Amino acid sequence: MPVHAYNHDGGNCTVIGGYVYRGRAVPAARGRYFFGDYCSGIVWSLRIAEGRAEDVRQESFKVPHLTSFGEDAAGELYLATDTGRILRLKK
C-alpha cells in the first residue's frame, strides 16, 4: 500500500516518483523523499518513519512539466522536464 496519497484537484494529474536525497549541498533535505506532479509542477517531500509518511510538505518551488528525477554518484538530486531542462536541488 502507498505510504502517502495526494489529491488530484487543483491541476494535479500524474505522480512523478523521485529519490531520497543523500547529497551534501542541501543538508536540511537529507533523508527526505522528493516527488512531484507533471501537470501542476508541484514538488513535495516527506520522511518515512516506521513505514509511514511523516513531515509531508509542499516545497517552495515548482517544476512545470516535471518528467523525472535523477541522482548522481554524490547523492545530489536532479529534476528533468519534457522541455529539456535539468535542474539540480540546491539551497
mmCIF file of N, CA and C in Angstrom, residues 10-84:
data_model
loop_
_atom_site.group_PDB
_atom_site.id
_atom_site.type_symbol
_atom_site.label_atom_id
_atom_site.label_comp_id
_atom_site.label_asym_id
_atom_site.label_seq_id
_atom_site.Cartn_x
_atom_site.Cartn_y
_atom_site.Cartn_z
ATOM 1 N N GLY A 10 -7.073 20.752 -8.286
ATOM 2 C CA GLY A 10 -6.155 21.876 -8.420
ATOM 3 C C GLY A 10 -5.092 21.691 -9.483
ATOM 4 N N GLY A 11 -5.353 20.843 -10.473
ATOM 5 C CA GLY A 11 -4.411 20.702 -11.568
ATOM 6 C C GLY A 11 -3.421 19.571 -11.435
ATOM 7 N N ASN A 12 -3.449 18.828 -10.343
ATOM 8 C CA ASN A 12 -2.557 17.674 -10.204
ATOM 9 C C ASN A 12 -3.096 16.540 -11.077
ATOM 10 N N CYS A 13 -2.193 15.812 -11.748
ATOM 11 C CA CYS A 13 -2.681 14.746 -12.631
ATOM 12 C C CYS A 13 -1.828 13.482 -12.626
ATOM 13 N N THR A 14 -0.515 13.620 -12.473
ATOM 14 C CA THR A 14 0.365 12.467 -12.631
ATOM 15 C C THR A 14 1.487 12.500 -11.606
ATOM 16 N N VAL A 15 1.591 11.467 -10.804
ATOM 17 C CA VAL A 15 2.664 11.388 -9.819
ATOM 18 C C VAL A 15 3.976 11.058 -10.521
ATOM 19 N N ILE A 16 5.009 11.852 -10.234
ATOM 20 C CA ILE A 16 6.347 11.582 -10.737
ATOM 21 C C ILE A 16 7.192 11.206 -9.524
ATOM 22 N N GLY A 17 7.520 9.938 -9.426
ATOM 23 C CA GLY A 17 8.291 9.450 -8.288
ATOM 24 C C GLY A 17 9.727 9.937 -8.338
ATOM 25 N N GLY A 18 10.360 9.959 -7.197
ATOM 26 C CA GLY A 18 11.694 10.523 -7.117
ATOM 27 C C GLY A 18 12.681 9.679 -6.362
ATOM 28 N N TYR A 19 13.450 10.347 -5.517
ATOM 29 C CA TYR A 19 14.547 9.737 -4.774
ATOM 30 C C TYR A 19 14.596 10.297 -3.360
ATOM 31 N N VAL A 20 15.237 9.559 -2.491
ATOM 32 C CA VAL A 20 15.598 10.084 -1.179
ATOM 33 C C VAL A 20 16.880 10.871 -1.373
ATOM 34 N N TYR A 21 16.892 12.112 -0.904
ATOM 35 C CA TYR A 21 18.063 12.960 -1.072
ATOM 36 C C TYR A 21 19.172 12.513 -0.136
ATOM 37 N N ARG A 22 20.365 12.268 -0.695
ATOM 38 C CA ARG A 22 21.514 11.811 0.081
ATOM 39 C C ARG A 22 22.747 12.685 -0.141
ATOM 40 N N GLY A 23 22.551 13.819 -0.808
ATOM 41 C CA GLY A 23 23.671 14.700 -1.121
ATOM 42 C C GLY A 23 24.117 15.545 0.060
ATOM 43 N N ARG A 24 25.025 16.470 -0.222
ATOM 44 C CA ARG A 24 25.576 17.355 0.813
ATOM 45 C C ARG A 24 25.234 18.819 0.583
ATOM 46 N N ALA A 25 24.789 19.180 -0.617
ATOM 47 C CA ALA A 25 24.540 20.591 -0.950
ATOM 48 C C ALA A 25 23.388 21.190 -0.148
ATOM 49 N N VAL A 26 22.415 20.361 0.244
ATOM 50 C CA VAL A 26 21.230 20.842 0.966
ATOM 51 C C VAL A 26 21.061 19.978 2.223
ATOM 52 N N PRO A 27 21.819 20.266 3.274
ATOM 53 C CA PRO A 27 21.777 19.410 4.472
ATOM 54 C C PRO A 27 20.371 19.203 5.047
ATOM 55 N N ALA A 28 19.527 20.212 5.006
ATOM 56 C CA ALA A 28 18.179 20.088 5.576
ATOM 57 C C ALA A 28 17.308 19.097 4.796
ATOM 58 N N ALA A 29 17.682 18.773 3.570
ATOM 59 C CA ALA A 29 16.896 17.862 2.739
ATOM 60 C C ALA A 29 17.344 16.411 2.866
ATOM 61 N N ARG A 30 18.463 16.169 3.531
ATOM 62 C CA ARG A 30 18.975 14.798 3.636
ATOM 63 C C ARG A 30 17.936 13.872 4.274
ATOM 64 N N GLY A 31 17.725 12.732 3.618
ATOM 65 C CA GLY A 31 16.783 11.742 4.127
ATOM 66 C C GLY A 31 15.338 11.978 3.715
ATOM 67 N N ARG A 32 15.057 13.042 2.972
ATOM 68 C CA ARG A 32 13.696 13.317 2.512
ATOM 69 C C ARG A 32 13.491 12.704 1.134
ATOM 70 N N TYR A 33 12.324 12.106 0.932
ATOM 71 C CA TYR A 33 11.941 11.571 -0.372
ATOM 72 C C TYR A 33 11.233 12.673 -1.147
ATOM 73 N N PHE A 34 11.702 12.968 -2.353
ATOM 74 C CA PHE A 34 11.126 14.013 -3.190
ATOM 75 C C PHE A 34 10.317 13.383 -4.319
ATOM 76 N N PHE A 35 9.144 13.961 -4.600
ATOM 77 C CA PHE A 35 8.292 13.530 -5.696
ATOM 78 C C PHE A 35 7.506 14.737 -6.176
ATOM 79 N N GLY A 36 6.878 14.623 -7.328
ATOM 80 C CA GLY A 36 6.166 15.778 -7.859
ATOM 81 C C GLY A 36 5.008 15.390 -8.746
ATOM 82 N N ASP A 37 4.405 16.408 -9.361
ATOM 83 C CA ASP A 37 3.269 16.214 -10.250
ATOM 84 C C ASP A 37 3.550 16.878 -11.594
ATOM 85 N N TYR A 38 3.350 16.147 -12.660
ATOM 86 C CA TYR A 38 3.630 16.645 -14.003
ATOM 87 C C TYR A 38 2.794 17.882 -14.339
ATOM 88 N N CYS A 39 1.492 17.832 -14.136
ATOM 89 C CA CYS A 39 0.609 18.913 -14.586
ATOM 90 C C CYS A 39 0.753 20.192 -13.772
ATOM 91 N N SER A 40 0.799 20.079 -12.463
ATOM 92 C CA SER A 40 0.859 21.278 -11.609
ATOM 93 C C SER A 40 2.286 21.770 -11.398
ATOM 94 N N GLY A 41 3.263 20.892 -11.565
ATOM 95 C CA GLY A 41 4.648 21.262 -11.299
ATOM 96 C C GLY A 41 5.007 21.303 -9.827
ATOM 97 N N ILE A 42 4.051 20.969 -8.974
ATOM 98 C CA ILE A 42 4.301 20.983 -7.531
ATOM 99 C C ILE A 42 5.250 19.853 -7.163
ATOM 100 N N VAL A 43 6.187 20.161 -6.281
ATOM 101 C CA VAL A 43 7.131 19.170 -5.751
ATOM 102 C C VAL A 43 6.896 19.071 -4.252
ATOM 103 N N TRP A 44 6.819 17.858 -3.760
ATOM 104 C CA TRP A 44 6.654 17.595 -2.331
ATOM 105 C C TRP A 44 7.846 16.789 -1.838
ATOM 106 N N SER A 45 7.989 16.748 -0.524
ATOM 107 C CA SER A 45 8.951 15.833 0.077
ATOM 108 C C SER A 45 8.362 15.313 1.385
ATOM 109 N N LEU A 46 8.902 14.191 1.821
ATOM 110 C CA LEU A 46 8.442 13.580 3.068
ATOM 111 C C LEU A 46 9.557 12.739 3.644
ATOM 112 N N ARG A 47 9.367 12.347 4.875
ATOM 113 C CA ARG A 47 10.264 11.399 5.526
ATOM 114 C C ARG A 47 9.458 10.137 5.837
ATOM 115 N N ILE A 48 10.130 9.014 5.839
ATOM 116 C CA ILE A 48 9.488 7.744 6.199
ATOM 117 C C ILE A 48 9.990 7.331 7.574
ATOM 118 N N ALA A 49 9.060 7.019 8.452
ATOM 119 C CA ALA A 49 9.395 6.515 9.788
ATOM 120 C C ALA A 49 8.446 5.362 10.098
ATOM 121 N N GLU A 50 9.012 4.229 10.393
ATOM 122 C CA GLU A 50 8.231 3.035 10.713
ATOM 123 C C GLU A 50 7.204 2.724 9.627
ATOM 124 N N GLY A 51 7.621 2.901 8.370
ATOM 125 C CA GLY A 51 6.764 2.570 7.242
ATOM 126 C C GLY A 51 5.664 3.566 6.941
ATOM 127 N N ARG A 52 5.714 4.734 7.578
ATOM 128 C CA ARG A 52 4.667 5.739 7.378
ATOM 129 C C ARG A 52 5.282 7.071 6.968
ATOM 130 N N ALA A 53 4.519 7.829 6.183
ATOM 131 C CA ALA A 53 4.967 9.161 5.772
ATOM 132 C C ALA A 53 4.845 10.127 6.936
ATOM 133 N N GLU A 54 5.899 10.909 7.141
ATOM 134 C CA GLU A 54 5.915 11.945 8.181
ATOM 135 C C GLU A 54 6.399 13.242 7.562
ATOM 136 N N ASP A 55 6.000 14.342 8.145
ATOM 137 C CA ASP A 55 6.508 15.656 7.745
ATOM 138 C C ASP A 55 6.371 15.868 6.239
ATOM 139 N N VAL A 56 5.184 15.563 5.688
ATOM 140 C CA VAL A 56 4.922 15.784 4.262
ATOM 141 C C VAL A 56 4.807 17.287 4.044
ATOM 142 N N ARG A 57 5.539 17.798 3.057
ATOM 143 C CA ARG A 57 5.458 19.236 2.795
ATOM 144 C C ARG A 57 5.556 19.521 1.304
ATOM 145 N N GLN A 58 4.866 20.582 0.932
ATOM 146 C CA GLN A 58 4.988 21.084 -0.427
ATOM 147 C C GLN A 58 6.214 21.976 -0.453
ATOM 148 N N GLU A 59 7.095 21.741 -1.404
ATOM 149 C CA GLU A 59 8.321 22.526 -1.492
ATOM 150 C C GLU A 59 8.021 23.933 -2.008
ATOM 151 N N SER A 60 8.940 24.848 -1.811
ATOM 152 C CA SER A 60 8.734 26.259 -2.144
ATOM 153 C C SER A 60 8.932 26.558 -3.628
ATOM 154 N N PHE A 61 9.222 25.554 -4.430
ATOM 155 C CA PHE A 61 9.445 25.749 -5.863
ATOM 156 C C PHE A 61 8.557 24.800 -6.660
ATOM 157 N N LYS A 62 8.309 25.163 -7.908
ATOM 158 C CA LYS A 62 7.584 24.297 -8.836
ATOM 159 C C LYS A 62 8.480 23.989 -10.025
ATOM 160 N N VAL A 63 8.219 22.858 -10.655
ATOM 161 C CA VAL A 63 8.943 22.464 -11.860
ATOM 162 C C VAL A 63 7.895 22.088 -12.907
ATOM 163 N N PRO A 64 7.492 23.061 -13.735
ATOM 164 C CA PRO A 64 6.485 22.765 -14.759
ATOM 165 C C PRO A 64 6.952 21.653 -15.697
ATOM 166 N N HIS A 65 6.029 20.761 -16.029
ATOM 167 C CA HIS A 65 6.290 19.642 -16.950
ATOM 168 C C HIS A 65 7.356 18.683 -16.417
ATOM 169 N N LEU A 66 7.372 18.480 -15.117
ATOM 170 C CA LEU A 66 8.301 17.547 -14.476
ATOM 171 C C LEU A 66 8.077 16.143 -15.029
ATOM 172 N N THR A 67 9.145 15.511 -15.486
ATOM 173 C CA THR A 67 9.017 14.157 -16.035
ATOM 174 C C THR A 67 9.833 13.113 -15.296
ATOM 175 N N SER A 68 10.899 13.544 -14.611
ATOM 176 C CA SER A 68 11.766 12.552 -13.997
ATOM 177 C C SER A 68 12.668 13.183 -12.944
ATOM 178 N N PHE A 69 13.147 12.335 -12.057
ATOM 179 C CA PHE A 69 14.168 12.701 -11.090
ATOM 180 C C PHE A 69 15.396 11.857 -11.385
ATOM 181 N N GLY A 70 16.551 12.357 -11.005
ATOM 182 C CA GLY A 70 17.779 11.603 -11.147
ATOM 183 C C GLY A 70 18.695 11.891 -9.976
ATOM 184 N N GLU A 71 19.689 11.052 -9.825
ATOM 185 C CA GLU A 71 20.627 11.189 -8.722
ATOM 186 C C GLU A 71 22.028 10.928 -9.265
ATOM 187 N N ASP A 72 22.998 11.750 -8.852
ATOM 188 C CA ASP A 72 24.368 11.499 -9.281
ATOM 189 C C ASP A 72 25.108 10.662 -8.240
ATOM 190 N N ALA A 73 26.367 10.362 -8.509
ATOM 191 C CA ALA A 73 27.156 9.493 -7.629
ATOM 192 C C ALA A 73 27.347 10.080 -6.243
ATOM 193 N N ALA A 74 27.226 11.401 -6.117
ATOM 194 C CA ALA A 74 27.381 12.067 -4.823
ATOM 195 C C ALA A 74 26.056 12.201 -4.084
ATOM 196 N N GLY A 75 24.974 11.666 -4.643
ATOM 197 C CA GLY A 75 23.671 11.728 -3.993
ATOM 198 C C GLY A 75 22.912 13.021 -4.240
ATOM 199 N N GLU A 76 23.438 13.884 -5.145
ATOM 200 C CA GLU A 76 22.721 15.125 -5.460
ATOM 201 C C GLU A 76 21.520 14.796 -6.342
ATOM 202 N N LEU A 77 20.457 15.566 -6.186
ATOM 203 C CA LEU A 77 19.179 15.292 -6.833
ATOM 204 C C LEU A 77 18.958 16.223 -8.010
ATOM 205 N N TYR A 78 18.473 15.655 -9.119
ATOM 206 C CA TYR A 78 18.169 16.406 -10.331
ATOM 207 C C TYR A 78 16.716 16.181 -10.718
ATOM 208 N N LEU A 79 16.114 17.210 -11.304
ATOM 209 C CA LEU A 79 14.741 17.146 -11.763
ATOM 210 C C LEU A 79 14.743 17.482 -13.246
ATOM 211 N N ALA A 80 14.074 16.675 -14.063
ATOM 212 C CA ALA A 80 14.073 16.859 -15.516
ATOM 213 C C ALA A 80 12.659 17.180 -16.000
ATOM 214 N N THR A 81 12.589 17.933 -17.106
ATOM 215 C CA THR A 81 11.306 18.307 -17.682
ATOM 216 C C THR A 81 11.217 17.841 -19.138
ATOM 217 N N ASP A 82 9.997 17.865 -19.663
ATOM 218 C CA ASP A 82 9.830 17.475 -21.062
ATOM 219 C C ASP A 82 10.240 18.579 -22.030
ATOM 220 N N THR A 83 10.695 19.713 -21.498
ATOM 221 C CA THR A 83 11.205 20.785 -22.351
ATOM 222 C C THR A 83 12.729 20.724 -22.468
ATOM 223 N N GLY A 84 13.344 19.726 -21.832
ATOM 224 C CA GLY A 84 14.787 19.558 -21.901
ATOM 225 C C GLY A 84 15.556 20.177 -20.764
#
